[in-house]
């Protein structure tokens, strides 16, 4: 478990140092007025993609004997991704943060984000409650 | 010594350093234990652990599938606290055009990571603060659960794995974010 704590520490420190969690940076991103955020997400995807390819080719297995790699997600009719994504996006612009950044902000200088995090948990809970009625 | 390390880092950490390091978390988590990078799953784990209330979505072995992620969350909290404590107080150098746009929305204090005028305990009592913090947070949690992931899971891990579902999610993220930025924020100001 220590490894996950350490990787999380790296994540949290990176979020603060790169200013990814700044509401100001998110606004800059949604207004397309700087490259910074796009550079971060873009280079992260490229490195992640290369890394996943390398890991896939290694002769390694997990604890249950399965090959390493993420499981594919079925698209279905796509509604959940577009609808859910859009709802998330509105929240992202309002708070200037996604779930990880909410935690980092609460720890790193904007304690009121604890309220946003609790509210996010509530949002997930309401989703779970309404799930049988929502299109997927 | 930790002070000296953080002081030497450029502020902000350039995208070509931060991005690859964040991206490396995807293969590193796979190597660590075949875990999928996806922070929003923590929201589901908290619900499952604290208020499952017989709801199917929260009826699973959260300790086994989400325990590692809670530890990752604890690490994130610690890492952010460490960096904030040792990094010089940030003045985010955003572009002039962004500053001008935000000033038009009534924001004139650009210190810190988020505008104090909106993100403070006292602002929570006003409409703008309440909507930005509580409603915003709620939508993040609801949307991420519905979409099955947030930026870490979809925009980074999902796109890296070339998942069409993640591309749809990211389109949704931006559609929602742009709509809120251009139509909602002005109304709140």
PDB file of C-alpha atoms in Angstrom:
ATOM      1  CA  UNK A   1       0.000   0.000   0.000  1.00  0.00           C
ATOM      2  CA  UNK A   2       2.969   2.324   0.529  1.00  0.00           C
ATOM      3  CA  UNK A   3       3.514   2.465  -3.221  1.00  0.00           C
ATOM      4  CA  UNK A   4       0.037   3.909  -3.782  1.00  0.00           C
ATOM      5  CA  UNK A   5       0.585   6.478  -1.057  1.00  0.00           C
ATOM      6  CA  UNK A   6       3.870   7.537  -2.651  1.00  0.00           C
ATOM      7  CA  UNK A   7       2.366   7.743  -6.144  1.00  0.00           C
ATOM      8  CA  UNK A   8      -0.472   9.784  -4.671  1.00  0.00           C
ATOM      9  CA  UNK A   9       2.033  12.100  -3.027  1.00  0.00           C
ATOM     10  CA  UNK A  10       3.714  12.623  -6.389  1.00  0.00           C
ATOM     11  CA  UNK A  11       0.304  13.353  -7.934  1.00  0.00           C
ATOM     12  CA  UNK A  12      -0.649  15.869  -5.253  1.00  0.00           C
ATOM     13  CA  UNK A  13       2.677  17.669  -5.405  1.00  0.00           C
ATOM     14  CA  UNK A  14       2.514  17.812  -9.223  1.00  0.00           C
ATOM     15  CA  UNK A  15      -1.001  19.235  -9.141  1.00  0.00           C
ATOM     16  CA  UNK A  16       0.130  22.083  -6.895  1.00  0.00           C
ATOM     17  CA  UNK A  17       3.445  22.760  -8.629  1.00  0.00           C
ATOM     18  CA  UNK A  18       1.980  22.763 -12.138  1.00  0.00           C
ATOM     19  CA  UNK A  19      -1.012  24.887 -11.074  1.00  0.00           C
ATOM     20  CA  UNK A  20      -3.373  22.424 -12.772  1.00  0.00           C
ATOM     21  CA  UNK A  21      -5.675  22.837  -9.792  1.00  0.00           C
ATOM     22  CA  UNK A  22      -5.946  26.584 -10.109  1.00  0.00           C
ATOM     23  CA  UNK A  23      -9.430  27.912 -10.968  1.00  0.00           C
ATOM     24  CA  UNK A  24      -7.613  30.681 -12.833  1.00  0.00           C
ATOM     25  CA  UNK A  25      -5.789  28.112 -15.002  1.00  0.00           C
ATOM     26  CA  UNK A  26      -9.017  26.249 -15.740  1.00  0.00           C
ATOM     27  CA  UNK A  27     -10.636  29.487 -16.882  1.00  0.00           C
ATOM     28  CA  UNK A  28      -7.602  30.197 -19.035  1.00  0.00           C
ATOM     29  CA  UNK A  29      -8.055  26.731 -20.537  1.00  0.00           C
ATOM     30  CA  UNK A  30     -11.778  27.064 -21.293  1.00  0.00           C
ATOM     31  CA  UNK A  31     -11.075  30.443 -22.895  1.00  0.00           C
ATOM     32  CA  UNK A  32      -8.232  28.968 -24.965  1.00  0.00           C
ATOM     33  CA  UNK A  33      -5.977  31.777 -23.828  1.00  0.00           C
ATOM     34  CA  UNK A  34      -2.891  29.709 -23.008  1.00  0.00           C
ATOM     35  CA  UNK A  35      -1.291  26.419 -23.982  1.00  0.00           C
ATOM     36  CA  UNK A  36      -0.287  25.312 -20.450  1.00  0.00           C
ATOM     37  CA  UNK A  37      -3.272  23.086 -19.558  1.00  0.00           C
ATOM     38  CA  UNK A  38      -3.512  21.575 -23.030  1.00  0.00           C
ATOM     39  CA  UNK A  39       0.223  20.910 -22.950  1.00  0.00           C
ATOM     40  CA  UNK A  40      -0.129  19.093 -19.656  1.00  0.00           C
ATOM     41  CA  UNK A  41      -3.088  16.946 -20.677  1.00  0.00           C
ATOM     42  CA  UNK A  42      -1.664  16.296 -24.152  1.00  0.00           C
ATOM     43  CA  UNK A  43       1.801  15.279 -23.009  1.00  0.00           C
ATOM     44  CA  UNK A  44       0.297  13.244 -20.173  1.00  0.00           C
ATOM     45  CA  UNK A  45      -1.799  11.256 -22.666  1.00  0.00           C
ATOM     46  CA  UNK A  46       1.173  10.653 -24.957  1.00  0.00           C
ATOM     47  CA  UNK A  47       3.429   9.472 -22.129  1.00  0.00           C
ATOM     48  CA  UNK A  48       0.619   7.389 -20.634  1.00  0.00           C
ATOM     49  CA  UNK A  49      -0.066   5.768 -24.009  1.00  0.00           C
ATOM     50  CA  UNK A  50       3.599   4.922 -24.547  1.00  0.00           C
ATOM     51  CA  UNK A  51       3.869   3.615 -20.997  1.00  0.00           C
ATOM     52  CA  UNK A  52       0.796   1.407 -21.343  1.00  0.00           C
ATOM     53  CA  UNK A  53       2.184  -0.087 -24.566  1.00  0.00           C
ATOM     54  CA  UNK A  54       5.464  -0.902 -22.829  1.00  0.00           C
ATOM     55  CA  UNK A  55       3.702  -2.450 -19.840  1.00  0.00           C
ATOM     56  CA  UNK A  56       1.479  -4.566 -22.121  1.00  0.00           C
ATOM     57  CA  UNK A  57       4.526  -6.067 -23.793  1.00  0.00           C
ATOM     58  CA  UNK A  58       6.264  -7.003 -20.560  1.00  0.00           C
ATOM     59  CA  UNK A  59       5.908 -10.654 -19.490  1.00  0.00           C
ATOM     60  CA  UNK A  60       4.128  -9.668 -16.276  1.00  0.00           C
ATOM     61  CA  UNK A  61       0.862 -10.704 -14.656  1.00  0.00           C
ATOM     62  CA  UNK A  62      -1.145  -9.351 -11.774  1.00  0.00           C
ATOM     63  CA  UNK A  63      -1.990 -11.214  -8.572  1.00  0.00           C
ATOM     64  CA  UNK A  64      -4.788 -13.125 -10.302  1.00  0.00           C
ATOM     65  CA  UNK A  65      -2.661 -14.134 -13.268  1.00  0.00           C
ATOM     66  CA  UNK A  66      -4.221 -11.698 -15.742  1.00  0.00           C
ATOM     67  CA  UNK A  67      -2.056  -9.670 -18.118  1.00  0.00           C
ATOM     68  CA  UNK A  68      -1.479  -6.065 -17.118  1.00  0.00           C
ATOM     69  CA  UNK A  69      -3.563  -3.414 -18.769  1.00  0.00           C
ATOM     70  CA  UNK A  70      -6.788  -1.466 -18.463  1.00  0.00           C
ATOM     71  CA  UNK A  71     -10.065  -3.188 -19.284  1.00  0.00           C
ATOM     72  CA  UNK A  72     -11.909  -1.872 -22.360  1.00  0.00           C
ATOM     73  CA  UNK A  73     -15.057   0.172 -21.751  1.00  0.00           C
ATOM     74  CA  UNK A  74     -18.139  -0.545 -23.861  1.00  0.00           C
ATOM     75  CA  UNK A  75     -19.566   2.553 -25.509  1.00  0.00           C
ATOM     76  CA  UNK A  76     -23.185   1.422 -25.572  1.00  0.00           C
ATOM     77  CA  UNK A  77     -25.307   4.237 -26.948  1.00  0.00           C
ATOM     78  CA  UNK A  78     -22.838   6.776 -25.654  1.00  0.00           C
ATOM     79  CA  UNK A  79     -25.433   8.730 -23.682  1.00  0.00           C
ATOM     80  CA  UNK A  80     -23.789   8.230 -20.310  1.00  0.00           C
ATOM     81  CA  UNK A  81     -20.454   9.533 -21.559  1.00  0.00           C
ATOM     82  CA  UNK A  82     -21.869  12.614 -23.273  1.00  0.00           C
ATOM     83  CA  UNK A  83     -24.486  13.445 -20.652  1.00  0.00           C
ATOM     84  CA  UNK A  84     -22.349  12.543 -17.674  1.00  0.00           C
ATOM     85  CA  UNK A  85     -19.362  14.245 -19.237  1.00  0.00           C
ATOM     86  CA  UNK A  86     -21.274  17.464 -19.854  1.00  0.00           C
ATOM     87  CA  UNK A  87     -22.634  17.578 -16.324  1.00  0.00           C
ATOM     88  CA  UNK A  88     -19.121  16.993 -15.033  1.00  0.00           C
ATOM     89  CA  UNK A  89     -17.825  19.727 -17.323  1.00  0.00           C
ATOM     90  CA  UNK A  90     -20.216  22.314 -15.903  1.00  0.00           C
ATOM     91  CA  UNK A  91     -19.082  21.429 -12.408  1.00  0.00           C
ATOM     92  CA  UNK A  92     -15.446  21.532 -13.540  1.00  0.00           C
ATOM     93  CA  UNK A  93     -15.798  25.074 -14.826  1.00  0.00           C
ATOM     94  CA  UNK A  94     -17.695  26.196 -11.716  1.00  0.00           C
ATOM     95  CA  UNK A  95     -15.277  24.763  -9.157  1.00  0.00           C
ATOM     96  CA  UNK A  96     -12.157  24.960 -11.302  1.00  0.00           C
ATOM     97  CA  UNK A  97     -11.361  21.446 -10.160  1.00  0.00           C
ATOM     98  CA  UNK A  98     -12.012  17.756 -10.728  1.00  0.00           C
ATOM     99  CA  UNK A  99     -12.093  15.245  -7.839  1.00  0.00           C
ATOM    100  CA  UNK A 100      -8.319  14.897  -7.433  1.00  0.00           C
ATOM    101  CA  UNK A 101      -7.721  18.638  -7.478  1.00  0.00           C
ATOM    102  CA  UNK A 102     -10.522  19.146  -4.933  1.00  0.00           C
ATOM    103  CA  UNK A 103      -8.503  17.064  -2.483  1.00  0.00           C
ATOM    104  CA  UNK A 104      -5.265  18.795  -3.418  1.00  0.00           C
ATOM    105  CA  UNK A 105      -6.852  22.230  -3.007  1.00  0.00           C
ATOM    106  CA  UNK A 106      -8.322  21.325   0.375  1.00  0.00           C
ATOM    107  CA  UNK A 107      -4.819  20.358   1.483  1.00  0.00           C
ATOM    108  CA  UNK A 108      -2.983  23.087  -0.357  1.00  0.00           C
ATOM    109  CA  UNK A 109      -4.564  26.383   0.613  1.00  0.00           C
ATOM    110  CA  UNK A 110      -8.284  26.414  -0.203  1.00  0.00           C
ATOM    111  CA  UNK A 111      -9.846  24.522   2.723  1.00  0.00           C
ATOM    112  CA  UNK A 112     -13.400  25.427   1.696  1.00  0.00           C
ATOM    113  CA  UNK A 113     -12.977  22.816  -1.045  1.00  0.00           C
ATOM    114  CA  UNK A 114     -13.694  20.231   1.642  1.00  0.00           C
ATOM    115  CA  UNK A 115     -17.300  21.380   1.210  1.00  0.00           C
ATOM    116  CA  UNK A 116     -16.997  20.876  -2.549  1.00  0.00           C
ATOM    117  CA  UNK A 117     -15.588  17.381  -2.023  1.00  0.00           C
ATOM    118  CA  UNK A 118     -18.404  16.390   0.323  1.00  0.00           C
ATOM    119  CA  UNK A 119     -20.854  17.797  -2.194  1.00  0.00           C
ATOM    120  CA  UNK A 120     -19.156  15.715  -4.892  1.00  0.00           C
ATOM    121  CA  UNK A 121     -19.628  12.583  -2.784  1.00  0.00           C
ATOM    122  CA  UNK A 122     -23.293  13.576  -2.470  1.00  0.00           C
ATOM    123  CA  UNK A 123     -23.467  13.967  -6.252  1.00  0.00           C
ATOM    124  CA  UNK A 124     -22.071  10.489  -6.762  1.00  0.00           C
ATOM    125  CA  UNK A 125     -24.525   9.138  -4.224  1.00  0.00           C
ATOM    126  CA  UNK A 126     -27.500  10.746  -5.981  1.00  0.00           C
ATOM    127  CA  UNK A 127     -26.247   9.246  -9.253  1.00  0.00           C
ATOM    128  CA  UNK A 128     -26.164   5.814  -7.636  1.00  0.00           C
ATOM    129  CA  UNK A 129     -29.708   6.376  -6.371  1.00  0.00           C
ATOM    130  CA  UNK A 130     -31.072   7.541  -9.755  1.00  0.00           C
ATOM    131  CA  UNK A 131     -29.022   5.126 -11.838  1.00  0.00           C
ATOM    132  CA  UNK A 132     -31.824   2.661 -12.671  1.00  0.00           C
ATOM    133  CA  UNK A 133     -33.834   5.516 -14.182  1.00  0.00           C
ATOM    134  CA  UNK A 134     -31.027   7.129 -16.196  1.00  0.00           C
ATOM    135  CA  UNK A 135     -30.223   6.256 -19.831  1.00  0.00           C
ATOM    136  CA  UNK A 136     -26.965   4.344 -20.219  1.00  0.00           C
TER     137      UNK A 136
ATOM    138  CA  UNK B   1      16.598  20.728   2.413  1.00  0.00           C
ATOM    139  CA  UNK B   2      13.046  20.112   1.223  1.00  0.00           C
ATOM    140  CA  UNK B   3      12.678  23.882   1.054  1.00  0.00           C
ATOM    141  CA  UNK B   4      15.701  24.135  -1.216  1.00  0.00           C
ATOM    142  CA  UNK B   5      14.294  21.482  -3.546  1.00  0.00           C
ATOM    143  CA  UNK B   6      10.927  23.184  -3.971  1.00  0.00           C
ATOM    144  CA  UNK B   7      12.537  26.622  -4.260  1.00  0.00           C
ATOM    145  CA  UNK B   8      14.630  25.479  -7.196  1.00  0.00           C
ATOM    146  CA  UNK B   9      11.605  24.271  -9.138  1.00  0.00           C
ATOM    147  CA  UNK B  10      10.310  26.675 -11.758  1.00  0.00           C
ATOM    148  CA  UNK B  11       6.849  28.032 -10.951  1.00  0.00           C
ATOM    149  CA  UNK B  12       4.649  26.875 -12.468  1.00  0.00           C
ATOM    150  CA  UNK B  13       6.229  23.549 -13.269  1.00  0.00           C
ATOM    151  CA  UNK B  14       6.352  23.649 -17.090  1.00  0.00           C
ATOM    152  CA  UNK B  15       3.804  21.534 -18.945  1.00  0.00           C
ATOM    153  CA  UNK B  16       6.487  19.410 -20.587  1.00  0.00           C
ATOM    154  CA  UNK B  17       7.657  18.286 -17.147  1.00  0.00           C
ATOM    155  CA  UNK B  18       4.342  18.108 -15.285  1.00  0.00           C
ATOM    156  CA  UNK B  19       2.416  16.463 -18.112  1.00  0.00           C
ATOM    157  CA  UNK B  20       4.764  13.517 -18.687  1.00  0.00           C
ATOM    158  CA  UNK B  21       5.116  12.977 -14.941  1.00  0.00           C
ATOM    159  CA  UNK B  22       1.345  12.903 -14.482  1.00  0.00           C
ATOM    160  CA  UNK B  23       1.036  10.634 -17.528  1.00  0.00           C
ATOM    161  CA  UNK B  24       3.606   8.249 -16.084  1.00  0.00           C
ATOM    162  CA  UNK B  25       1.205   7.538 -13.225  1.00  0.00           C
ATOM    163  CA  UNK B  26      -0.869   5.418 -15.641  1.00  0.00           C
ATOM    164  CA  UNK B  27       1.812   2.804 -16.395  1.00  0.00           C
ATOM    165  CA  UNK B  28       3.243   3.081 -12.875  1.00  0.00           C
ATOM    166  CA  UNK B  29      -0.123   2.174 -11.325  1.00  0.00           C
ATOM    167  CA  UNK B  30      -0.397  -0.761 -13.740  1.00  0.00           C
ATOM    168  CA  UNK B  31       3.024  -1.962 -12.671  1.00  0.00           C
ATOM    169  CA  UNK B  32       2.257  -1.348  -9.004  1.00  0.00           C
ATOM    170  CA  UNK B  33      -0.736  -3.661  -9.038  1.00  0.00           C
ATOM    171  CA  UNK B  34      -2.658  -3.517 -12.334  1.00  0.00           C
ATOM    172  CA  UNK B  35      -4.607  -0.521 -11.048  1.00  0.00           C
ATOM    173  CA  UNK B  36      -6.401   1.883 -13.361  1.00  0.00           C
ATOM    174  CA  UNK B  37      -5.686   5.556 -12.753  1.00  0.00           C
ATOM    175  CA  UNK B  38      -9.073   7.089 -11.987  1.00  0.00           C
ATOM    176  CA  UNK B  39      -9.518   9.436  -9.060  1.00  0.00           C
ATOM    177  CA  UNK B  40     -13.311   9.794  -9.203  1.00  0.00           C
ATOM    178  CA  UNK B  41     -13.726   6.171  -8.156  1.00  0.00           C
ATOM    179  CA  UNK B  42     -12.837   7.404  -4.694  1.00  0.00           C
ATOM    180  CA  UNK B  43     -16.178   9.224  -4.553  1.00  0.00           C
ATOM    181  CA  UNK B  44     -17.936   5.927  -5.190  1.00  0.00           C
ATOM    182  CA  UNK B  45     -15.789   4.140  -2.607  1.00  0.00           C
ATOM    183  CA  UNK B  46     -16.653   6.720   0.054  1.00  0.00           C
ATOM    184  CA  UNK B  47     -20.363   6.242  -0.693  1.00  0.00           C
ATOM    185  CA  UNK B  48     -19.990   2.462  -0.564  1.00  0.00           C
ATOM    186  CA  UNK B  49     -18.102   2.612   2.702  1.00  0.00           C
ATOM    187  CA  UNK B  50     -20.197   5.217   4.487  1.00  0.00           C
ATOM    188  CA  UNK B  51     -23.723   5.369   2.994  1.00  0.00           C
ATOM    189  CA  UNK B  52     -24.395   2.386   0.728  1.00  0.00           C
ATOM    190  CA  UNK B  53     -28.076   2.398   1.768  1.00  0.00           C
ATOM    191  CA  UNK B  54     -28.857  -0.744  -0.181  1.00  0.00           C
ATOM    192  CA  UNK B  55     -28.124   0.938  -3.519  1.00  0.00           C
ATOM    193  CA  UNK B  56     -26.816  -1.515  -6.114  1.00  0.00           C
ATOM    194  CA  UNK B  57     -24.141   0.881  -7.392  1.00  0.00           C
ATOM    195  CA  UNK B  58     -22.535   0.869  -3.941  1.00  0.00           C
ATOM    196  CA  UNK B  59     -22.989  -2.811  -3.248  1.00  0.00           C
ATOM    197  CA  UNK B  60     -19.537  -4.216  -3.938  1.00  0.00           C
ATOM    198  CA  UNK B  61     -16.324  -5.079  -2.147  1.00  0.00           C
ATOM    199  CA  UNK B  62     -15.031  -1.534  -1.942  1.00  0.00           C
ATOM    200  CA  UNK B  63     -12.088  -2.531   0.227  1.00  0.00           C
ATOM    201  CA  UNK B  64     -10.746  -4.846  -2.427  1.00  0.00           C
ATOM    202  CA  UNK B  65     -11.326  -2.694  -5.517  1.00  0.00           C
ATOM    203  CA  UNK B  66     -11.055   0.778  -4.004  1.00  0.00           C
ATOM    204  CA  UNK B  67      -8.804   0.464  -0.978  1.00  0.00           C
ATOM    205  CA  UNK B  68      -5.659   1.286  -2.927  1.00  0.00           C
ATOM    206  CA  UNK B  69      -7.298   4.392  -4.355  1.00  0.00           C
ATOM    207  CA  UNK B  70      -8.192   5.706  -0.908  1.00  0.00           C
ATOM    208  CA  UNK B  71      -4.530   5.339  -0.003  1.00  0.00           C
ATOM    209  CA  UNK B  72      -3.694   7.178  -3.240  1.00  0.00           C
ATOM    210  CA  UNK B  73      -6.124   9.923  -2.157  1.00  0.00           C
ATOM    211  CA  UNK B  74      -4.388  10.189   1.215  1.00  0.00           C
ATOM    212  CA  UNK B  75      -1.093  10.464  -0.640  1.00  0.00           C
ATOM    213  CA  UNK B  76      -2.533  13.179  -2.896  1.00  0.00           C
ATOM    214  CA  UNK B  77      -3.611  15.155   0.165  1.00  0.00           C
ATOM    215  CA  UNK B  78      -0.154  14.797   1.725  1.00  0.00           C
ATOM    216  CA  UNK B  79       1.731  15.642  -1.443  1.00  0.00           C
ATOM    217  CA  UNK B  80      -0.357  18.740  -2.000  1.00  0.00           C
ATOM    218  CA  UNK B  81       0.045  19.845   1.613  1.00  0.00           C
ATOM    219  CA  UNK B  82       3.804  19.330   1.370  1.00  0.00           C
ATOM    220  CA  UNK B  83       4.136  21.217  -1.892  1.00  0.00           C
ATOM    221  CA  UNK B  84       1.947  24.067  -0.678  1.00  0.00           C
ATOM    222  CA  UNK B  85       3.919  24.337   2.540  1.00  0.00           C
ATOM    223  CA  UNK B  86       7.302  24.425   0.853  1.00  0.00           C
ATOM    224  CA  UNK B  87       6.507  26.181  -2.410  1.00  0.00           C
ATOM    225  CA  UNK B  88       6.560  29.958  -2.369  1.00  0.00           C
ATOM    226  CA  UNK B  89       3.127  31.524  -2.090  1.00  0.00           C
ATOM    227  CA  UNK B  90       1.824  31.356  -5.643  1.00  0.00           C
ATOM    228  CA  UNK B  91       0.807  34.242  -7.778  1.00  0.00           C
ATOM    229  CA  UNK B  92      -0.619  32.466 -10.768  1.00  0.00           C
ATOM    230  CA  UNK B  93       0.647  34.179 -13.900  1.00  0.00           C
ATOM    231  CA  UNK B  94      -2.289  33.749 -16.204  1.00  0.00           C
ATOM    232  CA  UNK B  95      -2.552  35.561 -19.501  1.00  0.00           C
ATOM    233  CA  UNK B  96      -3.602  39.180 -19.701  1.00  0.00           C
ATOM    234  CA  UNK B  97      -6.676  38.304 -21.723  1.00  0.00           C
ATOM    235  CA  UNK B  98      -7.861  35.902 -19.034  1.00  0.00           C
ATOM    236  CA  UNK B  99      -7.299  38.556 -16.383  1.00  0.00           C
ATOM    237  CA  UNK B 100      -9.352  41.009 -18.409  1.00  0.00           C
ATOM    238  CA  UNK B 101     -12.161  38.483 -18.926  1.00  0.00           C
ATOM    239  CA  UNK B 102     -12.246  37.659 -15.235  1.00  0.00           C
ATOM    240  CA  UNK B 103     -12.189  41.305 -14.232  1.00  0.00           C
ATOM    241  CA  UNK B 104     -15.288  41.761 -16.350  1.00  0.00           C
ATOM    242  CA  UNK B 105     -16.844  39.073 -14.158  1.00  0.00           C
ATOM    243  CA  UNK B 106     -16.062  41.087 -11.054  1.00  0.00           C
ATOM    244  CA  UNK B 107     -12.922  39.272  -9.994  1.00  0.00           C
ATOM    245  CA  UNK B 108     -10.077  41.566  -9.054  1.00  0.00           C
ATOM    246  CA  UNK B 109      -8.123  39.534  -6.513  1.00  0.00           C
ATOM    247  CA  UNK B 110      -5.847  37.142  -8.375  1.00  0.00           C
ATOM    248  CA  UNK B 111      -3.838  35.871  -5.439  1.00  0.00           C
ATOM    249  CA  UNK B 112      -3.788  32.197  -4.581  1.00  0.00           C
ATOM    250  CA  UNK B 113      -4.942  29.173  -6.496  1.00  0.00           C
ATOM    251  CA  UNK B 114      -8.625  30.105  -6.615  1.00  0.00           C
ATOM    252  CA  UNK B 115     -10.347  33.512  -6.315  1.00  0.00           C
ATOM    253  CA  UNK B 116     -10.899  34.304  -2.647  1.00  0.00           C
ATOM    254  CA  UNK B 117     -13.984  36.244  -3.654  1.00  0.00           C
ATOM    255  CA  UNK B 118     -15.696  32.992  -4.619  1.00  0.00           C
ATOM    256  CA  UNK B 119     -13.847  30.296  -2.677  1.00  0.00           C
ATOM    257  CA  UNK B 120     -13.931  31.123   0.995  1.00  0.00           C
ATOM    258  CA  UNK B 121     -16.077  30.039   3.934  1.00  0.00           C
ATOM    259  CA  UNK B 122     -17.797  33.434   3.993  1.00  0.00           C
ATOM    260  CA  UNK B 123     -18.437  33.343   0.233  1.00  0.00           C
ATOM    261  CA  UNK B 124     -20.155  29.984   0.784  1.00  0.00           C
ATOM    262  CA  UNK B 125     -23.037  31.922   2.327  1.00  0.00           C
ATOM    263  CA  UNK B 126     -23.625  33.929  -0.835  1.00  0.00           C
ATOM    264  CA  UNK B 127     -25.218  32.716  -4.057  1.00  0.00           C
ATOM    265  CA  UNK B 128     -22.055  32.841  -6.164  1.00  0.00           C
ATOM    266  CA  UNK B 129     -19.943  30.987  -3.637  1.00  0.00           C
ATOM    267  CA  UNK B 130     -22.636  28.439  -2.858  1.00  0.00           C
ATOM    268  CA  UNK B 131     -23.279  27.663  -6.508  1.00  0.00           C
ATOM    269  CA  UNK B 132     -19.598  27.500  -7.397  1.00  0.00           C
ATOM    270  CA  UNK B 133     -18.617  25.338  -4.434  1.00  0.00           C
ATOM    271  CA  UNK B 134     -21.628  23.230  -3.490  1.00  0.00           C
ATOM    272  CA  UNK B 135     -23.540  22.997  -6.764  1.00  0.00           C
ATOM    273  CA  UNK B 136     -20.288  22.814  -8.724  1.00  0.00           C
ATOM    274  CA  UNK B 137     -18.976  20.056  -6.497  1.00  0.00           C
ATOM    275  CA  UNK B 138     -22.264  18.165  -6.750  1.00  0.00           C
ATOM    276  CA  UNK B 139     -22.177  18.291 -10.559  1.00  0.00           C
ATOM    277  CA  UNK B 140     -18.571  17.073 -10.567  1.00  0.00           C
ATOM    278  CA  UNK B 141     -19.516  14.091  -8.433  1.00  0.00           C
ATOM    279  CA  UNK B 142     -22.719  13.290 -10.296  1.00  0.00           C
ATOM    280  CA  UNK B 143     -21.198  13.774 -13.736  1.00  0.00           C
ATOM    281  CA  UNK B 144     -18.071  11.760 -13.019  1.00  0.00           C
ATOM    282  CA  UNK B 145     -20.115   8.867 -11.653  1.00  0.00           C
ATOM    283  CA  UNK B 146     -22.499   8.956 -14.637  1.00  0.00           C
ATOM    284  CA  UNK B 147     -19.632   9.175 -17.131  1.00  0.00           C
ATOM    285  CA  UNK B 148     -17.695   6.514 -15.281  1.00  0.00           C
ATOM    286  CA  UNK B 149     -14.651   8.687 -14.764  1.00  0.00           C
ATOM    287  CA  UNK B 150     -13.165  12.164 -14.606  1.00  0.00           C
ATOM    288  CA  UNK B 151     -10.138  13.748 -16.264  1.00  0.00           C
ATOM    289  CA  UNK B 152      -7.682  11.236 -14.826  1.00  0.00           C
ATOM    290  CA  UNK B 153      -9.721   8.207 -15.820  1.00  0.00           C
ATOM    291  CA  UNK B 154     -11.028   9.395 -19.181  1.00  0.00           C
ATOM    292  CA  UNK B 155      -8.943  12.290 -20.465  1.00  0.00           C
ATOM    293  CA  UNK B 156      -5.620  10.762 -19.486  1.00  0.00           C
ATOM    294  CA  UNK B 157      -5.903   7.004 -18.930  1.00  0.00           C
ATOM    295  CA  UNK B 158      -8.844   6.464 -21.276  1.00  0.00           C
ATOM    296  CA  UNK B 159      -7.474   8.474 -24.200  1.00  0.00           C
ATOM    297  CA  UNK B 160      -4.053   6.865 -23.676  1.00  0.00           C
ATOM    298  CA  UNK B 161      -5.757   3.507 -24.134  1.00  0.00           C
ATOM    299  CA  UNK B 162      -7.630   4.799 -27.190  1.00  0.00           C
ATOM    300  CA  UNK B 163     -11.042   4.140 -25.686  1.00  0.00           C
ATOM    301  CA  UNK B 164     -13.841   5.681 -27.780  1.00  0.00           C
ATOM    302  CA  UNK B 165     -15.949   5.963 -24.622  1.00  0.00           C
ATOM    303  CA  UNK B 166     -13.315   8.246 -23.119  1.00  0.00           C
ATOM    304  CA  UNK B 167     -13.233  10.443 -26.206  1.00  0.00           C
ATOM    305  CA  UNK B 168     -16.993  10.919 -25.881  1.00  0.00           C
ATOM    306  CA  UNK B 169     -16.561  11.727 -22.208  1.00  0.00           C
ATOM    307  CA  UNK B 170     -13.870  14.312 -22.930  1.00  0.00           C
ATOM    308  CA  UNK B 171     -16.100  15.912 -25.583  1.00  0.00           C
ATOM    309  CA  UNK B 172     -18.771  16.092 -22.910  1.00  0.00           C
ATOM    310  CA  UNK B 173     -16.328  17.599 -20.395  1.00  0.00           C
ATOM    311  CA  UNK B 174     -15.479  20.399 -22.765  1.00  0.00           C
ATOM    312  CA  UNK B 175     -19.029  20.968 -23.961  1.00  0.00           C
ATOM    313  CA  UNK B 176     -20.180  21.375 -20.381  1.00  0.00           C
ATOM    314  CA  UNK B 177     -17.167  23.415 -19.339  1.00  0.00           C
ATOM    315  CA  UNK B 178     -17.445  25.813 -22.249  1.00  0.00           C
ATOM    316  CA  UNK B 179     -21.182  26.258 -21.742  1.00  0.00           C
ATOM    317  CA  UNK B 180     -20.651  27.025 -18.070  1.00  0.00           C
ATOM    318  CA  UNK B 181     -17.741  29.396 -18.756  1.00  0.00           C
ATOM    319  CA  UNK B 182     -19.542  31.449 -21.384  1.00  0.00           C
ATOM    320  CA  UNK B 183     -23.159  31.291 -20.209  1.00  0.00           C
ATOM    321  CA  UNK B 184     -23.208  30.483 -16.518  1.00  0.00           C
ATOM    322  CA  UNK B 185     -20.279  32.425 -15.077  1.00  0.00           C
ATOM    323  CA  UNK B 186     -21.464  35.807 -16.383  1.00  0.00           C
ATOM    324  CA  UNK B 187     -24.863  35.198 -14.792  1.00  0.00           C
ATOM    325  CA  UNK B 188     -23.253  34.464 -11.444  1.00  0.00           C
ATOM    326  CA  UNK B 189     -21.110  37.587 -11.383  1.00  0.00           C
TER     327      UNK B 189
END
